[in-house]
Tab-separated table of C-alpha atoms in Angstrom:
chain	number	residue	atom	x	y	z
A	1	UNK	CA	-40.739	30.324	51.975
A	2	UNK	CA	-37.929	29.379	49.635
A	3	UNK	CA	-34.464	29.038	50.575
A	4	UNK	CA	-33.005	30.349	46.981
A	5	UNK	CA	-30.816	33.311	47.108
A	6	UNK	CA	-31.726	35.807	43.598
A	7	UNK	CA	-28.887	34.554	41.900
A	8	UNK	CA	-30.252	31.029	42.158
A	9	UNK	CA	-33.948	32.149	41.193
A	10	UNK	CA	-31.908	33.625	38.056
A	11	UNK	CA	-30.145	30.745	37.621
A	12	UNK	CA	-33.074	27.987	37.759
A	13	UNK	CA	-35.843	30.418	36.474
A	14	UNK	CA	-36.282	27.857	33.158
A	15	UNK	CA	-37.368	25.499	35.806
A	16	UNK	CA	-39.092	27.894	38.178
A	17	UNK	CA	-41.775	29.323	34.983
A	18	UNK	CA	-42.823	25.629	34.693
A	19	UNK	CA	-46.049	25.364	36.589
A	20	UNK	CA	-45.315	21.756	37.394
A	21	UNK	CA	-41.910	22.794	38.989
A	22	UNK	CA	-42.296	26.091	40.272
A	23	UNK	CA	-40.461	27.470	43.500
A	24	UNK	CA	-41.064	24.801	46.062
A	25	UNK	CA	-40.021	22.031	42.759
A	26	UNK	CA	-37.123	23.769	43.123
A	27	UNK	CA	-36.244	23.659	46.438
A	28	UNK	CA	-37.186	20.181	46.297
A	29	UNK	CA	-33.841	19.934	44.217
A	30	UNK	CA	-31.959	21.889	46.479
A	31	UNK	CA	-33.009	19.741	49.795
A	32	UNK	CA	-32.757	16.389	47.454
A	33	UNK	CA	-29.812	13.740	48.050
A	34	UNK	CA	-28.915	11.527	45.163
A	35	UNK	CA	-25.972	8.964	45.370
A	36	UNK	CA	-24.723	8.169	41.441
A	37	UNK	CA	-22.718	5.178	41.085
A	38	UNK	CA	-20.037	5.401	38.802
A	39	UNK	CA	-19.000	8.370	37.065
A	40	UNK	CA	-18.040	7.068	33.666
A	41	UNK	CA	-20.201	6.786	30.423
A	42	UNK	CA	-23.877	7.038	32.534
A	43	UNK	CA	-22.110	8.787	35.413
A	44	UNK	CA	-21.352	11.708	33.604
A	45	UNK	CA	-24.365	12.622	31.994
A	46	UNK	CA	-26.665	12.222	35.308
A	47	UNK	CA	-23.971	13.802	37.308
A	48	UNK	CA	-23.695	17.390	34.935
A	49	UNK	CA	-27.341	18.031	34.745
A	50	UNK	CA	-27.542	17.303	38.416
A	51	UNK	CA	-25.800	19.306	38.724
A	52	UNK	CA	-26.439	21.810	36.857
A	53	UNK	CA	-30.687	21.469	37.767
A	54	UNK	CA	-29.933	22.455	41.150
A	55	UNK	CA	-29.847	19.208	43.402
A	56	UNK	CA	-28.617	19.951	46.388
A	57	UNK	CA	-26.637	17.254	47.802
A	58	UNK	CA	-25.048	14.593	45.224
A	59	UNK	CA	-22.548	11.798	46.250
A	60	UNK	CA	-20.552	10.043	43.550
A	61	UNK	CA	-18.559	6.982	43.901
A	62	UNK	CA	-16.236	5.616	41.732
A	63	UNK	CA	-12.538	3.893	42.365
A	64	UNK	CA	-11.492	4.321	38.877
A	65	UNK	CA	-8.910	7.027	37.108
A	66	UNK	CA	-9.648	9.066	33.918
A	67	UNK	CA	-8.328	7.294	30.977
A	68	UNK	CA	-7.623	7.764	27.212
A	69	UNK	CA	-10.240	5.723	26.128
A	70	UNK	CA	-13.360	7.102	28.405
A	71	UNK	CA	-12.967	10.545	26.949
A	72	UNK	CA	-15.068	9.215	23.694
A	73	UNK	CA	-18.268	9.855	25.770
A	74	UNK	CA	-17.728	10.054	29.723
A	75	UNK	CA	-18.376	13.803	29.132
A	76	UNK	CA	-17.783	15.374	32.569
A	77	UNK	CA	-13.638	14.488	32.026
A	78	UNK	CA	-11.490	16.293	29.830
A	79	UNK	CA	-7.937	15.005	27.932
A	80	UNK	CA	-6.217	16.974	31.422
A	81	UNK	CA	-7.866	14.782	33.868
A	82	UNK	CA	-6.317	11.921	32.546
A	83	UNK	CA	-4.791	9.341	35.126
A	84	UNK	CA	-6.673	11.617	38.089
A	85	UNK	CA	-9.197	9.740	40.030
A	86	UNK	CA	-12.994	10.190	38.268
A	87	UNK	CA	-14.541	11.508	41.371
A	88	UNK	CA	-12.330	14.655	41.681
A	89	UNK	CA	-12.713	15.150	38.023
A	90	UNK	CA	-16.386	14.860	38.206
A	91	UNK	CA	-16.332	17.332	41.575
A	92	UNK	CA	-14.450	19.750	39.438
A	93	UNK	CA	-16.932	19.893	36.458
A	94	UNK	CA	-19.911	19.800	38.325
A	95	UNK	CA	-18.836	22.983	40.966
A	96	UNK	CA	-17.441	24.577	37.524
A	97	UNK	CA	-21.450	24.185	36.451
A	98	UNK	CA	-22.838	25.298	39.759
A	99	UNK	CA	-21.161	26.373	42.830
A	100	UNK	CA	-24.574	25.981	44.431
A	101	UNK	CA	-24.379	22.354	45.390
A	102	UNK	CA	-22.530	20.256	47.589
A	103	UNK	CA	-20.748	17.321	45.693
A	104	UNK	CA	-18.938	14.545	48.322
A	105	UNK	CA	-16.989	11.941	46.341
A	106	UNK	CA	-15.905	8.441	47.765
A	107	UNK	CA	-12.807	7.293	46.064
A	108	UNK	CA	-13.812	3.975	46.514
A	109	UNK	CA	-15.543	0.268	45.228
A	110	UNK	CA	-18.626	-0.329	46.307
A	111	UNK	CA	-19.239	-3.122	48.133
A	112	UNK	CA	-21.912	-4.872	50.226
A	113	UNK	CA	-19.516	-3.531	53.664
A	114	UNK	CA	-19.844	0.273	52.738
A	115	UNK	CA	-23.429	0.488	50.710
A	116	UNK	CA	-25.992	0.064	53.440
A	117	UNK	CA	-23.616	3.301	55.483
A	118	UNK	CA	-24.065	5.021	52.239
A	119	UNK	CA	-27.286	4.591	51.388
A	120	UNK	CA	-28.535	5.893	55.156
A	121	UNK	CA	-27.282	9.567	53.600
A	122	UNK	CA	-29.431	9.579	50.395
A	123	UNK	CA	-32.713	9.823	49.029
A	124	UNK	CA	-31.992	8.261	45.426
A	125	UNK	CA	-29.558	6.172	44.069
A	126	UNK	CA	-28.846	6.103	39.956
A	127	UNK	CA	-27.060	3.239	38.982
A	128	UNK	CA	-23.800	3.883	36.399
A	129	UNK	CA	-21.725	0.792	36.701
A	130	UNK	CA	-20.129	-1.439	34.543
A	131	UNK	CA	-20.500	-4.526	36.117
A	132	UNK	CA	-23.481	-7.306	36.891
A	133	UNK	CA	-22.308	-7.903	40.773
A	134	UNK	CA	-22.032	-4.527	41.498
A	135	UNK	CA	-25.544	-3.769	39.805
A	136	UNK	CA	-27.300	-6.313	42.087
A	137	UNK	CA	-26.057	-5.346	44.816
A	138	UNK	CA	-26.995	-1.861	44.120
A	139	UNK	CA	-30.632	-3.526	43.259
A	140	UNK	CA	-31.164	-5.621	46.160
A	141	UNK	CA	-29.288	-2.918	48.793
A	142	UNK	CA	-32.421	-0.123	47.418
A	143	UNK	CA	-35.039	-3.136	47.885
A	144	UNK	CA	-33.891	-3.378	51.263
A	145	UNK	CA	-33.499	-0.104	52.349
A	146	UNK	CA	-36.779	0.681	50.160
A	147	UNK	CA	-34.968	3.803	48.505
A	148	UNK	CA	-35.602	4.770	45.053
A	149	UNK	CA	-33.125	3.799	41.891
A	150	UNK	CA	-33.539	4.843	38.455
A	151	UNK	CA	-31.118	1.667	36.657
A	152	UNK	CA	-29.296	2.437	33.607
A	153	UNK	CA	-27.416	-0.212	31.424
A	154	UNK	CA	-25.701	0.440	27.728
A	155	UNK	CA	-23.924	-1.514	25.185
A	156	UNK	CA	-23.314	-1.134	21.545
A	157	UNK	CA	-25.768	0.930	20.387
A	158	UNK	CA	-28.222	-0.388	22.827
A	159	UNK	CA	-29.605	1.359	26.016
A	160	UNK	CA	-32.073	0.734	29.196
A	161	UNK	CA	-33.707	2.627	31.876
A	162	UNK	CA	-35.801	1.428	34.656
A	163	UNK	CA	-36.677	3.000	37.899
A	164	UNK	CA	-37.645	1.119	40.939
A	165	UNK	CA	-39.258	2.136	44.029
A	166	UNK	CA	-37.409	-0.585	46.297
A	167	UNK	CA	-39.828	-2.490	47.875
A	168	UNK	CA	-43.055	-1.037	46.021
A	169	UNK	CA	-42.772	-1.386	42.524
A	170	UNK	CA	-40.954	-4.030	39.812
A	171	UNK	CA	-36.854	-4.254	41.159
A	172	UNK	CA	-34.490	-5.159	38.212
A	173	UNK	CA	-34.225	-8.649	39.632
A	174	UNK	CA	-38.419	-8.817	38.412
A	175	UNK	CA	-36.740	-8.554	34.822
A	176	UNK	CA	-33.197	-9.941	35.275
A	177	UNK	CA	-33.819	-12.723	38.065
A	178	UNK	CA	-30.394	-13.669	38.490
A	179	UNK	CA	-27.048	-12.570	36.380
A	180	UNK	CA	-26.355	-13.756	32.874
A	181	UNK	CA	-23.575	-16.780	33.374
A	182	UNK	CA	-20.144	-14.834	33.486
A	183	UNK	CA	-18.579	-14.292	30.467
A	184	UNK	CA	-21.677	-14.288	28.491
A	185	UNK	CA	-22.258	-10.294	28.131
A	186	UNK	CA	-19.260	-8.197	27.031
A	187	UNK	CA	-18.518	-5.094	28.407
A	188	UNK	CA	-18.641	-1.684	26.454
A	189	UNK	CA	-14.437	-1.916	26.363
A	190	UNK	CA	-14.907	-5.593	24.827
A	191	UNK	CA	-17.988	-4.663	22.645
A	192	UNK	CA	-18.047	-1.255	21.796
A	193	UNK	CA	-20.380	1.852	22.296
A	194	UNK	CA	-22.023	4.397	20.220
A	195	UNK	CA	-20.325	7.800	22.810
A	196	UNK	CA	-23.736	9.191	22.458
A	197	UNK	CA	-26.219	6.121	23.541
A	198	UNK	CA	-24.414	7.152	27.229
A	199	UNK	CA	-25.311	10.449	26.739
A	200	UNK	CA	-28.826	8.873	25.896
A	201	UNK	CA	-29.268	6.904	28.391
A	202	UNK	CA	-27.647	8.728	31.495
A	203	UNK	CA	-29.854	11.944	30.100
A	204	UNK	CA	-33.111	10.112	30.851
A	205	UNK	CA	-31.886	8.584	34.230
A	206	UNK	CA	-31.106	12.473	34.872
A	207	UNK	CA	-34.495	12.979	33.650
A	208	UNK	CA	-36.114	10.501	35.948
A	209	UNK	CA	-34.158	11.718	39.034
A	210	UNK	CA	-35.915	15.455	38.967
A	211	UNK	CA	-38.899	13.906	38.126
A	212	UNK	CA	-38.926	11.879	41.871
A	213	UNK	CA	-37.775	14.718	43.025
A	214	UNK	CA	-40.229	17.548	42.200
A	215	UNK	CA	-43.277	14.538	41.499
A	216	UNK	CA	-43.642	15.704	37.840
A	217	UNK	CA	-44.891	12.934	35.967
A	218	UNK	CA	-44.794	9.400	36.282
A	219	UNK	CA	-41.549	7.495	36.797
A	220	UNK	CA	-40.648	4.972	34.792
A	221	UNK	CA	-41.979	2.486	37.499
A	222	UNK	CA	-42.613	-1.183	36.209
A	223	UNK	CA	-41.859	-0.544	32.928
A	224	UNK	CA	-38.481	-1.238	31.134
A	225	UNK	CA	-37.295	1.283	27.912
A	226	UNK	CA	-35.149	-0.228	26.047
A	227	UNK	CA	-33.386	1.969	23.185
A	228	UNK	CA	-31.770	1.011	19.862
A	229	UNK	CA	-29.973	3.724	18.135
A	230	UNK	CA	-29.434	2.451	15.045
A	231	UNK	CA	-33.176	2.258	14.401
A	232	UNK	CA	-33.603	5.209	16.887
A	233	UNK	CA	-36.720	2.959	18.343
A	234	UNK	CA	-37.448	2.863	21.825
A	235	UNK	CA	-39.551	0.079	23.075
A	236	UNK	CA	-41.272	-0.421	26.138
A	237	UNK	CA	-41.832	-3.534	28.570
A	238	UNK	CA	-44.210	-3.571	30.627
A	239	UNK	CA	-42.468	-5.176	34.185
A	240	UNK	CA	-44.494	-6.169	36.442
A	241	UNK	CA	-43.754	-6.855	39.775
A	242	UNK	CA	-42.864	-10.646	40.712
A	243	UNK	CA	-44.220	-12.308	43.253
A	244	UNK	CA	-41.688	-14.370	42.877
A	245	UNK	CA	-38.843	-12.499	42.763
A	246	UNK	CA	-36.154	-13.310	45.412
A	247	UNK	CA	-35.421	-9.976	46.610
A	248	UNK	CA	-39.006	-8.072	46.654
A	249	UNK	CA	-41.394	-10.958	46.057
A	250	UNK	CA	-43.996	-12.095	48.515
A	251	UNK	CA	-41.163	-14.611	50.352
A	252	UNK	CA	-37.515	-13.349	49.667
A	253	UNK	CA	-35.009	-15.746	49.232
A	254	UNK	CA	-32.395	-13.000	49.130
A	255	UNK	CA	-32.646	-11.107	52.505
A	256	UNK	CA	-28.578	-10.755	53.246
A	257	UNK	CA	-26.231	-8.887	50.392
A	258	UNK	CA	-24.693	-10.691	47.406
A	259	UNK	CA	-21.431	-10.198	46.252
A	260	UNK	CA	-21.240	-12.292	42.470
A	261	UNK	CA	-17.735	-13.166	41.822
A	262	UNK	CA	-16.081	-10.948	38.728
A	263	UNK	CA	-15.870	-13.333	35.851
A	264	UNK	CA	-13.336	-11.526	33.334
A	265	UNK	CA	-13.592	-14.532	30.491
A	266	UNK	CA	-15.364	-14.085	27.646
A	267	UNK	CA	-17.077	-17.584	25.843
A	268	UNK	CA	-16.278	-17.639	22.134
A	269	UNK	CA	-19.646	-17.280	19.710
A	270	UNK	CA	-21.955	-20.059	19.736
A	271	UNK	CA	-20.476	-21.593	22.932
A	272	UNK	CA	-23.061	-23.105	25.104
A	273	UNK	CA	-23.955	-20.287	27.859
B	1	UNK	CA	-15.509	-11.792	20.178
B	2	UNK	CA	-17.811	-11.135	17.265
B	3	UNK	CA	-20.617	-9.612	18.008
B	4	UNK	CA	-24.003	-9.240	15.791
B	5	UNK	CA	-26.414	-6.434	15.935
B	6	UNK	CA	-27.983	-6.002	19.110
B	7	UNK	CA	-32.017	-4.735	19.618
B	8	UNK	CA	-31.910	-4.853	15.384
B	9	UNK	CA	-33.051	-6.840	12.438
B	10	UNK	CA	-30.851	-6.615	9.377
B	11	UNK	CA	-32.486	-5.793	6.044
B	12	UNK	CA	-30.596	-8.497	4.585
B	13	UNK	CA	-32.254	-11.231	7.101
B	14	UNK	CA	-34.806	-13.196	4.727
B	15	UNK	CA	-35.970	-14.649	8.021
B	16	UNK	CA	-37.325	-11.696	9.507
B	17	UNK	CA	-39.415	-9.716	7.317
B	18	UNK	CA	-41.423	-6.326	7.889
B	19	UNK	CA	-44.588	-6.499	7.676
B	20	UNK	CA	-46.239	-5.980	4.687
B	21	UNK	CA	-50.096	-6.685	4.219
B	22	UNK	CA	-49.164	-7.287	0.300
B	23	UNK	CA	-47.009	-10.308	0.957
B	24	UNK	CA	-48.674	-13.678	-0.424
B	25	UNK	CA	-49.710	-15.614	3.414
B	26	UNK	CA	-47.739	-18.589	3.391
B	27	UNK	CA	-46.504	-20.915	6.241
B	28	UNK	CA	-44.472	-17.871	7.450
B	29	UNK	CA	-45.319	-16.816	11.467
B	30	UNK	CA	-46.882	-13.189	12.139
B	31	UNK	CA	-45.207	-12.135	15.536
B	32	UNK	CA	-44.766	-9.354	17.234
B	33	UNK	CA	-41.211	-8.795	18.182
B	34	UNK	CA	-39.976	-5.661	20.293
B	35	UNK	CA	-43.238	-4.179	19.639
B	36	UNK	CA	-43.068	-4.334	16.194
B	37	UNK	CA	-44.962	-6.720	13.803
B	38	UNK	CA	-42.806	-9.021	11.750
B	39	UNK	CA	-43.351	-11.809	9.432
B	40	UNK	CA	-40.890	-14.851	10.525
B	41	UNK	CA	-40.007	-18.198	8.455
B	42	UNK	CA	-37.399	-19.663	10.556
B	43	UNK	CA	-38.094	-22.962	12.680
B	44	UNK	CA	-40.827	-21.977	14.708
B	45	UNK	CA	-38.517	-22.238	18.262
B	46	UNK	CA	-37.003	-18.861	20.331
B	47	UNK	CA	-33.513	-20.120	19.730
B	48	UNK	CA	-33.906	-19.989	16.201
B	49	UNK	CA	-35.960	-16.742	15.714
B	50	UNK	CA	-32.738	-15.189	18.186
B	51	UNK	CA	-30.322	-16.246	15.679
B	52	UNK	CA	-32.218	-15.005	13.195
B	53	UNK	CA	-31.706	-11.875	14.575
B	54	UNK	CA	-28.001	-12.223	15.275
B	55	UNK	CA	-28.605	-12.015	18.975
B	56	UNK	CA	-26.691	-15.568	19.442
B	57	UNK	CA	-23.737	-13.974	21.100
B	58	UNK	CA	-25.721	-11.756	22.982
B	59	UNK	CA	-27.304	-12.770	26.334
B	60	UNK	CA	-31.177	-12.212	26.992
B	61	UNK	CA	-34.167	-13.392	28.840
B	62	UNK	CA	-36.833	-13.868	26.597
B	63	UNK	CA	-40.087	-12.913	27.226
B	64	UNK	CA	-43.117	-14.666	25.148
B	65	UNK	CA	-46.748	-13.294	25.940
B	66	UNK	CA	-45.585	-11.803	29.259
B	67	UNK	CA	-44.109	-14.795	30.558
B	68	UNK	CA	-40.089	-14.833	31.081
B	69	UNK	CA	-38.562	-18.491	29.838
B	70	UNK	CA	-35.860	-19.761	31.110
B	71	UNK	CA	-33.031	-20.430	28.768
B	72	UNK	CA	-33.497	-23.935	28.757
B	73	UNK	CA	-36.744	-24.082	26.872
B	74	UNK	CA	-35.460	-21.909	24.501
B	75	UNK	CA	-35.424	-24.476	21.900
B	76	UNK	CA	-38.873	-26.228	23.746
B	77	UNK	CA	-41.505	-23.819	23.455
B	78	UNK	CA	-42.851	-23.174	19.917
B	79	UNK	CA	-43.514	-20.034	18.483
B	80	UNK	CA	-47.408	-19.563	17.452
B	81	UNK	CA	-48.799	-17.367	14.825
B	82	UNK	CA	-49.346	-13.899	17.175
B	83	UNK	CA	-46.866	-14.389	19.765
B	84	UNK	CA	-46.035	-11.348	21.322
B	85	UNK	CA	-42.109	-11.216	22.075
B	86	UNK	CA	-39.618	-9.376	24.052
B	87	UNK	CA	-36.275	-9.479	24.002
B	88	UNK	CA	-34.422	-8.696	27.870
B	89	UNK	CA	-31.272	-7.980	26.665
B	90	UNK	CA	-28.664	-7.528	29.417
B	91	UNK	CA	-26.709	-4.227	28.688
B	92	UNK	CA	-24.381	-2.527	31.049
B	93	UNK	CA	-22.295	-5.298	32.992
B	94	UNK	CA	-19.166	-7.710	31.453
B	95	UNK	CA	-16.399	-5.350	33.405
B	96	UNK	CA	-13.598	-7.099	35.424
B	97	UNK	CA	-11.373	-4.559	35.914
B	98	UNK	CA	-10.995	-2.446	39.256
């Protein structure tokens, strides 16, 4: 028996005539929990067709406001929500989709005191941040807590996905063992971004999510895509799972949380990294 | 901050060449970089096949017949006629601000 009033079996009947989705794919999406953090230039993609597929229960957190600049590609904010905090903006666009779900928003940082309280209330986690520390702790919180987290990175005109099965399959520490020195990797306000690699990007951790969900498919499990727009190529790595790794390897060296220092200086060209 | 292309190879790199059965063999390396097959000149070392590619301001593991190097032997390990490489570029971090 499916809990979908007629109006939602209207509304989701694009999903519902796909054999591989059906009814009870459905309500998988309505009884589903997914956690996105960040609600920016990733954030806003995953979050609208979240949204707008039907899962039931999303949280979003994000301490940041709307500015000038984000509205280039964080899609879910308009020029009016400028200076208002992302989450409410988000809420507002996603309810405007579909009244359906239930959207809570934490106005907040994430940090290794609030994630593990967090995580304990979803099923998923999508990764939309900004920042290395914030990224492994994300990473090694989901290895711990073996919940599942589709990662998402962009810059340029570059873009990766990965999804990880914490605990089971290849984490991102597998492929990225420990954070690039600080100042080594600009961020997409220091380097640029095509808008639409986000929209990329964030569309195929979107993608990803409802396939965990409803099990259509296979999940991008040890694999890495990576995506270049300007040759519109995407490669894939295979990534296995390390034995070695600190976090999910056979004899963790990382069993307690990891806060990396923010490193806001930038090396020159050529310097030594 | 300059940055290069990222995940690319210009046209105008004479270092990195497509593949092209028609091209006289020389000394020149046959790899296969991001899953693509490319004919390289450059010294024969990772360092110099990623600044080849412009990625010099750009962090990334590197990857050479599945097995990740650390940045050290970058300019070490020598590049052998079928090497299979991947570029790990790190995308999607560099933020400071709150």
């Amino acid at each position: 028996m499916f809990d979908l009033t007629e109006e939602e079996i209207l509304r989701y009947s694009r999903h519902i005539i796909l054999s591989e989705v059906g009814g009870a794919g459905q309500q998988k999406l309505k009884e589903a929990r997914v956690l996105v953090v960040g609600a920016g230039g990733l954030g806003s993609p995953v979050l609208l067709y979240l949204a707008a597929a039907g899962v039931g229960h999303i949280g979003v957190i994000e301490d940041d406001v709307v500015d000038v600049t984000n509205l280039q590609r964080q899609v879910i904010h308009s020029t009016g929500d400028v200076d208002k905090p992302k989450v409410h903006s988000a809420r507002e666009s996603m309810e405007q989709i579909n009244p359906h779900i239930e959207v809570d928003v934490y106005h907040e940082r994430l940090t290794k005191d609030n994630i593990f309280s967090l995580l304990e209330k979803y099923d998923i986690v999508v990764d939309g941040v900004d920042n290395f520390p914030t990224r492994y702790l994300i990473n090694d919180a989901c290895v711990m807590k073996k919940k599942k987290l589709v990662e998402g990175g962009i810059l340029r005109f570059m873009g990766l996905v990965m999804s990880i099965s914490g605990g089971e399959t290849a984490c991102y520490r597998c492929v990225y063992e420990e954070p690039p020195p600080p100042g080594t990797v600009p961020s997409c306000a220091e380097a640029g971004i095509l808008g639409a690699v986000a929209g990329v990007v964030g569309t195929l951790q979107a993608t990803e999510v409802l396939k965990m969900i409803t099990g259509v498919g296979e999940p991008l499990y040890n694999r890495l895509l990576q995506f270049d727009a300007e040759a519109l190529h995407f490669h894939e790595l295979n990534a296995k799972r390390n034995p070695k790794c600190p976090v999910c390897g056979e004899n963790p060296t990382i069993t307690e949380l990891i806060e990396y220092a923010y490193n806001c200086e930038i090396q020159a060209p050529g310097s030594p990294s | 901050m300059t940055m290069t292309g990222c995940g690319t190879h210009s046209e105008k790199d004479n270092k990195l060449l497509s593949f092209d059965k028609d091209v006289e063999r020389n000394d020149n390396l046959t790899l296969t970089v991001q899953g693509k097959h490319v004919r390289y000149g450059g010294d024969a070392d990772v360092r110099s096949l990623l600044e080849s590619r412009g990625e010099n301001s750009l962090y990334a593991n590197v990857r050479i017949n599945g097995t990740v190097l650390s940045r050290r032997d970058f300019e070490n390990i020598p590049l052998s006629d079928g090497d299979e490489i991947d570029f790990l570029y790190f995308m999607g971090g560099g933020t400071c601000s709150t």
